[in-house]
PDB file of C-alpha atoms and ligand atoms in Angstrom:
ATOM      1  CA  MET A   1       0.000   0.000   0.000  1.00  0.00           C
ATOM      2  CA  LYS A   2       1.760   3.124  -1.256  1.00  0.00           C
ATOM      3  CA  LEU A   3       0.198   6.334  -0.086  1.00  0.00           C
ATOM      4  CA  VAL A   4       0.721  10.040  -0.494  1.00  0.00           C
ATOM      5  CA  MET A   5      -0.819  12.580   1.909  1.00  0.00           C
ATOM      6  CA  LEU A   6      -1.960  15.849   0.351  1.00  0.00           C
ATOM      7  CA  GLY A   7      -3.265  18.954   2.080  1.00  0.00           C
ATOM      8  CA  ALA A   8      -2.374  22.442   3.244  1.00  0.00           C
ATOM      9  CA  PRO A   9       0.278  22.916   5.926  1.00  0.00           C
ATOM     10  CA  GLY A  10      -1.459  22.133   9.203  1.00  0.00           C
ATOM     11  CA  ALA A  11      -4.319  20.173   7.624  1.00  0.00           C
ATOM     12  CA  GLY A  12      -3.465  17.127   9.718  1.00  0.00           C
ATOM     13  CA  LYS A  13      -1.384  15.114   7.230  1.00  0.00           C
ATOM     14  CA  GLY A  14       1.229  14.160   9.810  1.00  0.00           C
ATOM     15  CA  THR A  15      -1.343  13.242  12.453  1.00  0.00           C
ATOM     16  CA  GLN A  16      -3.142  10.922  10.023  1.00  0.00           C
ATOM     17  CA  ALA A  17       0.054   9.541   8.481  1.00  0.00           C
ATOM     18  CA  LYS A  18       1.250   8.432  11.933  1.00  0.00           C
ATOM     19  CA  MET A  19      -2.071   6.659  12.602  1.00  0.00           C
ATOM     20  CA  ILE A  20      -1.950   4.959   9.189  1.00  0.00           C
ATOM     21  CA  ALA A  21       1.653   3.861   9.772  1.00  0.00           C
ATOM     22  CA  ASP A  22       0.849   2.429  13.221  1.00  0.00           C
ATOM     23  CA  THR A  23      -2.321   0.682  12.079  1.00  0.00           C
ATOM     24  CA  TYR A  24      -1.006  -0.850   8.851  1.00  0.00           C
ATOM     25  CA  GLY A  25       2.610  -1.373   9.923  1.00  0.00           C
ATOM     26  CA  ILE A  26       4.186   0.662   7.136  1.00  0.00           C
ATOM     27  CA  PRO A  27       6.805   3.420   7.487  1.00  0.00           C
ATOM     28  CA  HIS A  28       5.763   7.062   7.807  1.00  0.00           C
ATOM     29  CA  ILE A  29       8.123   9.127   5.670  1.00  0.00           C
ATOM     30  CA  SER A  30       7.943  12.852   6.423  1.00  0.00           C
ATOM     31  CA  THR A  31      10.312  15.061   4.444  1.00  0.00           C
ATOM     32  CA  GLY A  32       9.763  17.882   6.963  1.00  0.00           C
ATOM     33  CA  ASP A  33      10.860  15.550   9.803  1.00  0.00           C
ATOM     34  CA  ILE A  34      13.892  14.413   7.786  1.00  0.00           C
ATOM     35  CA  PHE A  35      14.911  18.035   7.170  1.00  0.00           C
ATOM     36  CA  ARG A  36      14.380  19.045  10.819  1.00  0.00           C
ATOM     37  CA  ALA A  37      16.518  16.091  11.957  1.00  0.00           C
ATOM     38  CA  ASN A  38      19.262  17.206   9.558  1.00  0.00           C
ATOM     39  CA  ILE A  39      19.094  20.774  10.867  1.00  0.00           C
ATOM     40  CA  LYS A  40      19.327  19.501  14.435  1.00  0.00           C
ATOM     41  CA  GLU A  41      22.337  17.338  13.589  1.00  0.00           C
ATOM     42  CA  GLY A  42      23.993  20.199  11.700  1.00  0.00           C
ATOM     43  CA  THR A  43      24.463  18.236   8.452  1.00  0.00           C
ATOM     44  CA  GLU A  44      25.286  19.857   5.123  1.00  0.00           C
ATOM     45  CA  LEU A  45      21.747  19.146   3.904  1.00  0.00           C
ATOM     46  CA  GLY A  46      20.395  20.734   7.076  1.00  0.00           C
ATOM     47  CA  THR A  47      22.347  23.932   6.459  1.00  0.00           C
ATOM     48  CA  LYS A  48      21.103  24.090   2.878  1.00  0.00           C
ATOM     49  CA  VAL A  49      17.414  23.591   3.662  1.00  0.00           C
ATOM     50  CA  LYS A  50      17.179  25.773   6.769  1.00  0.00           C
ATOM     51  CA  THR A  51      17.114  29.151   4.977  1.00  0.00           C
ATOM     52  CA  TYR A  52      14.192  28.024   2.805  1.00  0.00           C
ATOM     53  CA  MET A  53      12.231  26.508   5.665  1.00  0.00           C
ATOM     54  CA  ASP A  54      12.663  29.579   7.882  1.00  0.00           C
ATOM     55  CA  GLN A  55      11.149  31.742   5.150  1.00  0.00           C
ATOM     56  CA  GLY A  56       8.226  29.396   4.561  1.00  0.00           C
ATOM     57  CA  LEU A  57       9.513  28.572   1.081  1.00  0.00           C
ATOM     58  CA  LEU A  58       9.848  25.152  -0.489  1.00  0.00           C
ATOM     59  CA  VAL A  59      13.247  23.564  -0.557  1.00  0.00           C
ATOM     60  CA  PRO A  60      14.435  23.148  -4.191  1.00  0.00           C
ATOM     61  CA  ASP A  61      13.262  19.914  -5.842  1.00  0.00           C
ATOM     62  CA  GLU A  62      16.828  18.643  -6.355  1.00  0.00           C
ATOM     63  CA  LEU A  63      17.425  18.589  -2.584  1.00  0.00           C
ATOM     64  CA  VAL A  64      14.407  16.415  -1.887  1.00  0.00           C
ATOM     65  CA  VAL A  65      13.673  14.112  -4.846  1.00  0.00           C
ATOM     66  CA  ASP A  66      16.690  11.770  -4.634  1.00  0.00           C
ATOM     67  CA  LEU A  67      16.348  11.590  -0.894  1.00  0.00           C
ATOM     68  CA  VAL A  68      12.769  10.271  -1.151  1.00  0.00           C
ATOM     69  CA  VAL A  69      13.420   8.029  -4.155  1.00  0.00           C
ATOM     70  CA  ASP A  70      16.281   6.376  -2.216  1.00  0.00           C
ATOM     71  CA  ARG A  71      14.195   6.098   0.926  1.00  0.00           C
ATOM     72  CA  VAL A  72      11.255   4.278  -0.723  1.00  0.00           C
ATOM     73  CA  GLN A  73      13.657   1.685  -2.139  1.00  0.00           C
ATOM     74  CA  LYS A  74      14.762   0.588   1.343  1.00  0.00           C
ATOM     75  CA  ASP A  75      13.736  -2.863   2.578  1.00  0.00           C
ATOM     76  CA  ASP A  76      11.180  -1.621   5.092  1.00  0.00           C
ATOM     77  CA  CYS A  77       9.173  -0.067   2.224  1.00  0.00           C
ATOM     78  CA  LYS A  78       8.512  -3.405   0.498  1.00  0.00           C
ATOM     79  CA  ASN A  79       4.927  -3.595   1.777  1.00  0.00           C
ATOM     80  CA  GLY A  80       4.278   0.092   1.261  1.00  0.00           C
ATOM     81  CA  TYR A  81       4.699   3.445   2.961  1.00  0.00           C
ATOM     82  CA  VAL A  82       2.941   6.699   3.638  1.00  0.00           C
ATOM     83  CA  LEU A  83       4.596   9.820   2.256  1.00  0.00           C
ATOM     84  CA  ASP A  84       3.852  12.973   4.236  1.00  0.00           C
ATOM     85  CA  GLY A  85       4.957  16.338   2.825  1.00  0.00           C
ATOM     86  CA  PHE A  86       6.156  14.850  -0.471  1.00  0.00           C
ATOM     87  CA  PRO A  87       5.498  15.437  -3.320  1.00  0.00           C
ATOM     88  CA  ARG A  88       4.882  19.159  -2.984  1.00  0.00           C
ATOM     89  CA  THR A  89       5.363  20.188  -6.619  1.00  0.00           C
ATOM     90  CA  ILE A  90       4.364  18.671  -9.963  1.00  0.00           C
ATOM     91  CA  PRO A  91       8.025  17.943 -10.889  1.00  0.00           C
ATOM     92  CA  GLN A  92       8.455  16.086  -7.573  1.00  0.00           C
ATOM     93  CA  ALA A  93       5.362  13.968  -8.335  1.00  0.00           C
ATOM     94  CA  GLU A  94       6.601  13.259 -11.860  1.00  0.00           C
ATOM     95  CA  SER A  95      10.036  12.211 -10.589  1.00  0.00           C
ATOM     96  CA  LEU A  96       8.463   9.901  -8.017  1.00  0.00           C
ATOM     97  CA  ASP A  97       6.142   8.328 -10.595  1.00  0.00           C
ATOM     98  CA  ALA A  98       9.011   7.847 -13.033  1.00  0.00           C
ATOM     99  CA  ALA A  99      11.151   6.139 -10.372  1.00  0.00           C
ATOM    100  CA  LEU A 100       8.256   3.884  -9.330  1.00  0.00           C
ATOM    101  CA  ALA A 101       7.322   3.082 -12.943  1.00  0.00           C
ATOM    102  CA  LYS A 102      10.823   1.676 -13.517  1.00  0.00           C
ATOM    103  CA  ALA A 103       9.925  -1.038 -11.018  1.00  0.00           C
ATOM    104  CA  GLY A 104       6.411  -1.461 -12.483  1.00  0.00           C
ATOM    105  CA  ASP A 105       5.014   0.303  -9.450  1.00  0.00           C
ATOM    106  CA  LYS A 106       2.720   3.237  -8.673  1.00  0.00           C
ATOM    107  CA  ILE A 107       1.103   5.259  -5.889  1.00  0.00           C
ATOM    108  CA  ASP A 108      -2.166   3.545  -4.867  1.00  0.00           C
ATOM    109  CA  PHE A 109      -3.902   6.471  -3.173  1.00  0.00           C
ATOM    110  CA  ALA A 110      -3.289  10.175  -2.727  1.00  0.00           C
ATOM    111  CA  ILE A 111      -5.326  11.171   0.321  1.00  0.00           C
ATOM    112  CA  ASN A 112      -6.229  14.838   0.294  1.00  0.00           C
ATOM    113  CA  VAL A 113      -6.996  16.118   3.794  1.00  0.00           C
ATOM    114  CA  ASP A 114      -9.243  19.055   3.044  1.00  0.00           C
ATOM    115  CA  VAL A 115      -9.227  21.975   5.514  1.00  0.00           C
ATOM    116  CA  PRO A 116     -10.099  25.570   4.507  1.00  0.00           C
ATOM    117  CA  ASP A 117      -7.513  28.327   4.984  1.00  0.00           C
ATOM    118  CA  GLU A 118      -9.610  29.964   7.745  1.00  0.00           C
ATOM    119  CA  ASN A 119      -8.910  27.016  10.061  1.00  0.00           C
ATOM    120  CA  ILE A 120      -5.227  26.703   9.265  1.00  0.00           C
ATOM    121  CA  VAL A 121      -3.703  29.594  11.212  1.00  0.00           C
ATOM    122  CA  GLU A 122      -5.500  28.422  14.360  1.00  0.00           C
ATOM    123  CA  ARG A 123      -4.265  24.853  13.860  1.00  0.00           C
ATOM    124  CA  MET A 124      -0.671  25.964  13.339  1.00  0.00           C
ATOM    125  CA  SER A 125      -0.458  28.467  16.170  1.00  0.00           C
ATOM    126  CA  GLY A 126      -1.730  25.751  18.528  1.00  0.00           C
ATOM    127  CA  ARG A 127       0.560  23.033  17.159  1.00  0.00           C
ATOM    128  CA  ARG A 128       3.276  21.850  19.520  1.00  0.00           C
ATOM    129  CA  ALA A 129       5.985  19.491  18.316  1.00  0.00           C
ATOM    130  CA  CYS A 130       8.238  17.187  20.298  1.00  0.00           C
ATOM    131  CA  VAL A 131      11.902  18.172  19.981  1.00  0.00           C
ATOM    132  CA  SER A 132      12.917  14.538  20.233  1.00  0.00           C
ATOM    133  CA  CYS A 133      10.471  12.128  18.543  1.00  0.00           C
ATOM    134  CA  GLY A 134       8.550  14.489  16.247  1.00  0.00           C
ATOM    135  CA  ALA A 135       5.111  13.733  17.749  1.00  0.00           C
ATOM    136  CA  THR A 136       2.669  16.626  17.347  1.00  0.00           C
ATOM    137  CA  TYR A 137      -0.062  17.922  19.614  1.00  0.00           C
ATOM    138  CA  HIS A 138      -2.504  20.804  19.655  1.00  0.00           C
ATOM    139  CA  ILE A 139      -2.937  22.923  22.761  1.00  0.00           C
ATOM    140  CA  VAL A 140      -6.744  22.883  22.419  1.00  0.00           C
ATOM    141  CA  SER A 141      -7.868  19.925  20.294  1.00  0.00           C
ATOM    142  CA  ILE A 142      -5.135  17.336  20.967  1.00  0.00           C
ATOM    143  CA  PRO A 143      -3.361  18.373  24.190  1.00  0.00           C
ATOM    144  CA  PRO A 144      -0.574  16.281  25.752  1.00  0.00           C
ATOM    145  CA  LYS A 145      -1.366  14.708  29.147  1.00  0.00           C
ATOM    146  CA  GLN A 146       1.095  17.079  30.812  1.00  0.00           C
ATOM    147  CA  GLU A 147       1.510  20.586  29.399  1.00  0.00           C
ATOM    148  CA  GLY A 148       4.700  21.068  27.390  1.00  0.00           C
ATOM    149  CA  ILE A 149       5.787  17.402  27.702  1.00  0.00           C
ATOM    150  CA  CYS A 150       5.587  14.683  25.022  1.00  0.00           C
ATOM    151  CA  ASP A 151       3.298  11.749  25.965  1.00  0.00           C
ATOM    152  CA  ARG A 152       5.385   9.340  23.924  1.00  0.00           C
ATOM    153  CA  CYS A 153       8.925  10.118  25.029  1.00  0.00           C
ATOM    154  CA  GLY A 154       8.830  12.733  27.803  1.00  0.00           C
ATOM    155  CA  ALA A 155      10.835  15.349  25.872  1.00  0.00           C
ATOM    156  CA  LYS A 156       9.962  19.042  25.610  1.00  0.00           C
ATOM    157  CA  LEU A 157       7.269  20.398  23.248  1.00  0.00           C
ATOM    158  CA  ILE A 158       7.897  23.555  21.230  1.00  0.00           C
ATOM    159  CA  LEU A 159       6.153  25.883  18.777  1.00  0.00           C
ATOM    160  CA  ARG A 160       7.987  25.452  15.477  1.00  0.00           C
ATOM    161  CA  ASP A 161       9.579  28.694  14.220  1.00  0.00           C
ATOM    162  CA  ASP A 162       7.775  28.319  10.900  1.00  0.00           C
ATOM    163  CA  ASP A 163       4.395  27.926  12.668  1.00  0.00           C
ATOM    164  CA  LYS A 164       4.336  31.611  13.669  1.00  0.00           C
ATOM    165  CA  PRO A 165       1.450  33.464  11.926  1.00  0.00           C
ATOM    166  CA  GLU A 166       3.641  35.533   9.504  1.00  0.00           C
ATOM    167  CA  THR A 167       5.343  32.410   8.146  1.00  0.00           C
ATOM    168  CA  VAL A 168       2.109  30.410   8.086  1.00  0.00           C
ATOM    169  CA  LYS A 169       0.541  32.961   5.693  1.00  0.00           C
ATOM    170  CA  LYS A 170       3.552  32.647   3.390  1.00  0.00           C
ATOM    171  CA  ARG A 171       3.386  28.842   3.538  1.00  0.00           C
ATOM    172  CA  LEU A 172      -0.295  28.931   2.610  1.00  0.00           C
ATOM    173  CA  ASP A 173       0.470  31.079  -0.451  1.00  0.00           C
ATOM    174  CA  VAL A 174       3.221  28.671  -1.438  1.00  0.00           C
ATOM    175  CA  TYR A 175       0.810  25.763  -0.920  1.00  0.00           C
ATOM    176  CA  HIS A 176      -1.818  27.256  -3.236  1.00  0.00           C
ATOM    177  CA  ALA A 177       0.702  28.162  -5.926  1.00  0.00           C
ATOM    178  CA  GLN A 178       2.911  25.064  -5.950  1.00  0.00           C
ATOM    179  CA  THR A 179       1.271  22.150  -4.125  1.00  0.00           C
ATOM    180  CA  GLN A 180      -2.473  22.418  -4.708  1.00  0.00           C
ATOM    181  CA  PRO A 181      -2.063  21.567  -8.448  1.00  0.00           C
ATOM    182  CA  LEU A 182      -1.169  18.048  -7.266  1.00  0.00           C
ATOM    183  CA  ILE A 183      -4.841  17.480  -6.473  1.00  0.00           C
ATOM    184  CA  ASP A 184      -5.580  17.604 -10.229  1.00  0.00           C
ATOM    185  CA  TYR A 185      -2.483  15.581 -10.989  1.00  0.00           C
ATOM    186  CA  TYR A 186      -3.606  12.666  -8.791  1.00  0.00           C
ATOM    187  CA  GLU A 187      -7.230  13.045  -9.866  1.00  0.00           C
ATOM    188  CA  LYS A 188      -6.125  12.483 -13.467  1.00  0.00           C
ATOM    189  CA  CYS A 189      -4.278   9.284 -12.644  1.00  0.00           C
ATOM    190  CA  GLY A 190      -7.242   8.020 -10.597  1.00  0.00           C
ATOM    191  CA  ALA A 191      -5.470   7.896  -7.218  1.00  0.00           C
ATOM    192  CA  LEU A 192      -7.111  10.898  -5.553  1.00  0.00           C
ATOM    193  CA  LYS A 193      -9.312  10.426  -2.469  1.00  0.00           C
ATOM    194  CA  ASN A 194     -10.704  13.448  -0.613  1.00  0.00           C
ATOM    195  CA  VAL A 195     -11.407  13.406   3.111  1.00  0.00           C
ATOM    196  CA  ASP A 196     -12.981  16.137   5.235  1.00  0.00           C
ATOM    197  CA  GLY A 197     -10.163  17.270   7.531  1.00  0.00           C
ATOM    198  CA  THR A 198     -12.236  19.686   9.626  1.00  0.00           C
ATOM    199  CA  VAL A 199     -13.724  17.006  11.870  1.00  0.00           C
ATOM    200  CA  ASP A 200     -12.174  15.334  14.923  1.00  0.00           C
ATOM    201  CA  MET A 201      -8.960  13.397  14.180  1.00  0.00           C
ATOM    202  CA  MET A 202     -10.573  10.005  14.813  1.00  0.00           C
ATOM    203  CA  GLN A 203     -13.372  10.875  12.396  1.00  0.00           C
ATOM    204  CA  VAL A 204     -10.812  11.870   9.776  1.00  0.00           C
ATOM    205  CA  PHE A 205      -9.074   8.546  10.341  1.00  0.00           C
ATOM    206  CA  ALA A 206     -12.367   6.655   9.953  1.00  0.00           C
ATOM    207  CA  GLN A 207     -12.799   8.191   6.493  1.00  0.00           C
ATOM    208  CA  ILE A 208      -9.277   7.084   5.578  1.00  0.00           C
ATOM    209  CA  GLN A 209      -9.873   3.537   6.834  1.00  0.00           C
ATOM    210  CA  ASP A 210     -12.969   3.348   4.629  1.00  0.00           C
ATOM    211  CA  ILE A 211     -10.768   4.143   1.636  1.00  0.00           C
ATOM    212  CA  LEU A 212      -8.040   1.673   2.563  1.00  0.00           C
ATOM    213  CA  LYS A 213     -10.177  -1.358   3.446  1.00  0.00           C
TER     214      LYS A 213
HETATM  215  P1  ADP B   1       3.772  20.935   7.399  1.00  0.00           P
HETATM  216  O1  ADP B   1       3.741  19.994   8.570  1.00  0.00           O
HETATM  217  O2  ADP B   1       3.322  22.277   7.738  1.00  0.00           O
HETATM  218  O3  ADP B   1       3.048  20.408   6.202  1.00  0.00           O
HETATM  219  P2  ADP B   1       6.449  20.037   6.800  1.00  0.00           P
HETATM  220  O4  ADP B   1       6.988  19.612   8.095  1.00  0.00           O
HETATM  221  O5  ADP B   1       5.961  18.996   5.867  1.00  0.00           O
HETATM  222  O6  ADP B   1       5.310  21.134   7.037  1.00  0.00           O
HETATM  223  O7  ADP B   1       7.531  20.908   6.010  1.00  0.00           O
HETATM  224  C1  ADP B   1       8.201  21.989   6.628  1.00  0.00           C
HETATM  225  C2  ADP B   1       9.033  22.701   5.584  1.00  0.00           C
HETATM  226  O8  ADP B   1      10.004  21.797   5.028  1.00  0.00           O
HETATM  227  C3  ADP B   1       8.269  23.233   4.379  1.00  0.00           C
HETATM  228  O9  ADP B   1       7.700  24.503   4.624  1.00  0.00           O
HETATM  229  C4  ADP B   1       9.375  23.280   3.320  1.00  0.00           C
HETATM  230  O10 ADP B   1      10.224  24.396   3.517  1.00  0.00           O
HETATM  231  C5  ADP B   1      10.205  22.045   3.641  1.00  0.00           C
HETATM  232  N1  ADP B   1       9.753  20.857   2.875  1.00  0.00           N
HETATM  233  C6  ADP B   1       9.260  19.710   3.392  1.00  0.00           C
HETATM  234  N2  ADP B   1       8.971  18.820   2.424  1.00  0.00           N
HETATM  235  C7  ADP B   1       9.289  19.431   1.245  1.00  0.00           C
HETATM  236  C8  ADP B   1       9.202  19.056  -0.129  1.00  0.00           C
HETATM  237  N3  ADP B   1       8.713  17.853  -0.496  1.00  0.00           N
HETATM  238  N4  ADP B   1       9.605  19.957  -1.064  1.00  0.00           N
HETATM  239  C9  ADP B   1      10.094  21.150  -0.716  1.00  0.00           C
HETATM  240  N5  ADP B   1      10.186  21.580   0.550  1.00  0.00           N
HETATM  241  C10 ADP B   1       9.790  20.740   1.540  1.00  0.00           C
HETATM  242  P1  ADP B   2       0.338  18.756   8.816  1.00  0.00           P
HETATM  243  O1  ADP B   2       1.229  17.544   8.922  1.00  0.00           O
HETATM  244  O2  ADP B   2      -0.648  18.649   7.696  1.00  0.00           O
HETATM  245  O3  ADP B   2       1.106  20.043   8.772  1.00  0.00           O
HETATM  246  P2  ADP B   2      -0.412  18.175  11.615  1.00  0.00           P
HETATM  247  O4  ADP B   2      -0.793  16.735  11.574  1.00  0.00           O
HETATM  248  O5  ADP B   2       0.877  18.510  12.227  1.00  0.00           O
HETATM  249  O6  ADP B   2      -0.552  18.815  10.131  1.00  0.00           O
HETATM  250  O7  ADP B   2      -1.597  18.977  12.346  1.00  0.00           O
HETATM  251  C1  ADP B   2      -1.542  20.384  12.524  1.00  0.00           C
HETATM  252  C2  ADP B   2      -2.080  20.752  13.906  1.00  0.00           C
HETATM  253  O8  ADP B   2      -3.471  20.470  13.986  1.00  0.00           O
HETATM  254  C3  ADP B   2      -1.426  19.966  15.047  1.00  0.00           C
HETATM  255  O9  ADP B   2      -1.373  20.795  16.182  1.00  0.00           O
HETATM  256  C4  ADP B   2      -2.388  18.802  15.267  1.00  0.00           C
HETATM  257  O10 ADP B   2      -2.312  18.321  16.612  1.00  0.00           O
HETATM  258  C5  ADP B   2      -3.737  19.460  14.981  1.00  0.00           C
HETATM  259  N1  ADP B   2      -4.722  18.558  14.377  1.00  0.00           N
HETATM  260  C6  ADP B   2      -4.487  17.506  13.537  1.00  0.00           C
HETATM  261  N2  ADP B   2      -5.652  16.913  13.159  1.00  0.00           N
HETATM  262  C7  ADP B   2      -6.647  17.620  13.758  1.00  0.00           C
HETATM  263  C8  ADP B   2      -8.088  17.509  13.753  1.00  0.00           C
HETATM  264  N3  ADP B   2      -8.714  16.575  13.034  1.00  0.00           N
HETATM  265  N4  ADP B   2      -8.778  18.422  14.480  1.00  0.00           N
HETATM  266  C9  ADP B   2      -8.144  19.387  15.180  1.00  0.00           C
HETATM  267  N5  ADP B   2      -6.805  19.552  15.239  1.00  0.00           N
HETATM  268  C10 ADP B   2      -6.056  18.674  14.540  1.00  0.00           C
HETATM  269 ZN1   ZN B   3       8.364  12.894  21.879  1.00  0.00          ZN
END
């Protein structure tokens, strides 16, 4: 089962991708998480991507495509995977499809988590991310058991720099200009599935399970 999550920043892609990965036993591959880990470790890739991320801009395609194409060829991806945050541009989607096609493969479903812009700023300003394991919470709708502490690993929770309202507006513009066209792209190849992302996270997940069963 090879899945792609689509949706605006803050729509709940990561939250759903983690539930899918846990339920179906496939890896959750988040390019944002990979980049943040590289920044934290001070790698060369991390240095390159940081300036783009801080401004709410997309990282250039050439810094992300090979990374994902290599990742999905690893052994743990044999039974499938859920891609979260990739592809984000038409050229990224085309490169992924071309790499998969070489092995006679394709993306089974592109799940579009639909949330209107009005709800996004609220979601992002309330998002808290674990500095250690990448788990995400929301101060109102999905709070951790203990304020500021990750339920899963006990590390500290922070507001991501790029989740501040000024950067969120920029990221939404970038989403509409560069990522939203992927909805048409996956519609045309018959893989697109829309889910209503405005409801409670378990209700969003129920819609996804209906698609995957
Ligand atoms: P969100 O959770 O809001 O969807 P991500 O964690 O997926 O955000 O991504 C954070 C940032 O990392 C993006 O704003 C962008 O700068 C960069 N990024 C992540 N994935 C990609 C990608 N596939 N192409 C280009 N840039 C990316
Ligand atoms: P994305 O990966 O698309 O950027 P996240 O999964 O990180 O989005 O979710 C963004 C924020 O919204 C987080 O704070 C998350 O806890 C919260 N959230 C996710 N799904 C829902 C939902 N169905 N209802 C309310 N808040 C949600
Ligand atoms: Zn954690």
